[in-house]
Coordinates of C-alpha atoms in Angstrom, one line a residue:
X876 CA 10.2 1.6 -12.2
X877 CA 10.8 5.1 -10.8
X878 CA 10.7 5.0 -7.0
X879 CA 9.5 8.6 -6.7
X880 CA 6.3 7.8 -8.7
X881 CA 5.7 4.3 -7.5
X882 CA 3.1 5.1 -4.8
X883 CA 1.3 7.5 -7.1
X884 CA 1.1 4.8 -9.8
X885 CA -0.2 2.1 -7.4
X886 CA -2.9 4.5 -6.1
X887 CA -3.9 5.3 -9.7
X888 CA -4.2 1.6 -10.6
X889 CA -6.2 0.8 -7.5
X890 CA -8.5 3.8 -7.8
X891 CA -9.5 2.6 -11.3
X892 CA -11.3 -0.3 -9.6
X893 CA -14.9 0.9 -8.8
X894 CA -14.7 -1.2 -5.6
X895 CA -12.5 1.6 -4.2
X896 CA -14.8 4.5 -5.1
X897 CA -15.9 5.0 -1.5
X898 CA -12.5 4.2 0.0
X899 CA -9.9 6.9 0.6
X900 CA -6.5 6.1 -1.0
X901 CA -3.7 8.3 0.3
X902 CA 0.1 8.5 0.7
X903 CA 1.0 7.8 4.3
X904 CA 1.9 10.7 6.4
X905 CA 5.7 10.5 6.7
X906 CA 7.1 10.2 10.2
X907 CA 4.0 11.6 11.9
X908 CA 0.8 10.4 13.3
X909 CA -2.2 11.1 11.1
X910 CA -3.7 14.4 12.1
X911 CA -7.3 13.3 12.5
X912 CA -9.6 10.5 13.4
X913 CA -10.6 8.2 10.5
X914 CA -14.2 8.8 9.4
X915 CA -14.1 6.7 6.2
X916 CA -12.3 3.5 5.2
X917 CA -8.8 4.5 4.2
X918 CA -5.7 2.9 2.8
X919 CA -2.4 4.7 3.4
X920 CA 0.5 3.7 1.1
X921 CA 4.2 4.2 1.6
X922 CA 7.6 2.8 0.9
X923 CA 8.7 0.1 3.4
X924 CA 12.0 -1.2 2.0
X925 CA 14.1 -1.1 -1.2
X926 CA 16.8 -3.7 -2.0
X927 CA 19.0 -3.3 -5.1
X928 CA 21.1 -6.2 -6.6
X929 CA 24.7 -5.6 -7.4
X930 CA 24.1 -6.4 -11.1
X931 CA 23.0 -3.6 -13.4
X932 CA 20.4 -4.0 -16.0
X933 CA 21.9 -1.0 -17.8
X934 CA 23.6 2.3 -16.9
X935 CA 20.6 3.7 -15.1
X936 CA 18.6 0.6 -14.0
X937 CA 19.3 -2.2 -11.5
X938 CA 17.3 -5.3 -10.7
X939 CA 15.7 -5.0 -7.2
X940 CA 12.9 -5.5 -4.8
X941 CA 10.6 -2.8 -3.5
X942 CA 8.3 -3.3 -0.5
X943 CA 5.3 -1.0 -0.2
X944 CA 3.1 -0.9 2.9
X945 CA -0.7 -0.5 2.6
X946 CA -2.1 0.2 6.0
X947 CA -5.9 -0.4 5.9
X948 CA -7.9 1.8 8.4
X949 CA -11.5 0.9 9.2
X950 CA -13.5 3.2 11.4
X951 CA -14.4 1.6 14.8
X952 CA -18.1 1.9 14.0
X953 CA -17.6 -0.5 11.0
X954 CA -17.1 -4.3 11.1
X955 CA -13.4 -5.0 11.3
X956 CA -13.9 -7.8 8.7
X957 CA -14.0 -5.0 6.1
X958 CA -10.2 -4.8 6.4
X959 CA -9.8 -8.4 5.1
X960 CA -12.2 -7.7 2.3
X961 CA -10.3 -4.6 1.2
X962 CA -7.0 -6.5 1.5
X963 CA -8.3 -9.2 -0.7
X964 CA -9.3 -6.7 -3.3
X965 CA -5.9 -4.9 -3.1
X966 CA -4.2 -8.3 -3.8
X967 CA -6.4 -8.6 -6.9
X968 CA -5.7 -5.1 -8.2
X969 CA -1.9 -5.4 -7.6
X970 CA -1.7 -8.8 -9.3
X971 CA -0.8 -7.1 -12.5
X972 CA 2.7 -6.4 -11.0
X973 CA 5.5 -8.9 -10.4
X974 CA 4.6 -9.6 -6.7
X975 CA 7.2 -11.6 -4.8
X976 CA 5.4 -11.7 -1.5
X977 CA 2.4 -10.3 0.4
X978 CA 2.1 -10.1 4.1
X979 CA -0.6 -9.0 6.6
X980 CA -0.5 -8.7 10.4
X981 CA -3.4 -9.2 12.8
X982 CA -6.0 -6.4 13.0
X983 CA -5.3 -4.0 15.8
X984 CA -7.0 -0.9 17.2
X985 CA -5.3 2.5 16.7
X986 CA -6.5 4.9 19.4
X987 CA -5.0 7.9 17.6
X988 CA -7.3 7.4 14.6
X989 CA -10.2 5.5 16.3
X990 CA -9.9 2.8 13.7
X991 CA -9.1 -0.8 13.2
X992 CA -5.8 -1.2 11.3
X993 CA -4.6 -4.0 9.1
X994 CA -0.9 -3.5 8.3
X995 CA 0.0 -5.1 4.9
X996 CA 3.2 -5.2 2.8
X997 CA 3.5 -6.0 -0.9
X998 CA 7.0 -6.8 -2.3
X999 CA 7.6 -6.4 -6.0
X1000 CA 10.6 -7.3 -8.2
X1001 CA 11.4 -5.0 -11.1
X1002 CA 14.0 -2.9 -12.8
X1003 CA 14.6 0.1 -10.6
X1004 CA 15.7 3.4 -12.0
X1005 CA 18.7 4.7 -10.0
X1006 CA 19.6 7.8 -11.9

């Protein structure tokens, strides 16, 4: 697994599911607040944490865990239960990977985006390219 392409690959896999055809799938804005209010259901993906083991698989790969966040934004005008439905479908789509754990927080309201937000994290175990 190449870290630099991980998020793009996840978004590609998820976007192949027709369920997500009307849901915006994006890379999270790094270190900034999103520049606009959310008008459509949106899932923002980003790296949360990477842990490499001390044992090498080979010269350029190590065994490790990668945690990816998937923040689900639902416009205030929509039922916040949609966040749970989208989360459930994300779990289904990402089940093709070696998932170690999945977590989700309580739904909150983000005044900057005028949206309900469900913060989720998926942790995967894989060989990680380090070169």
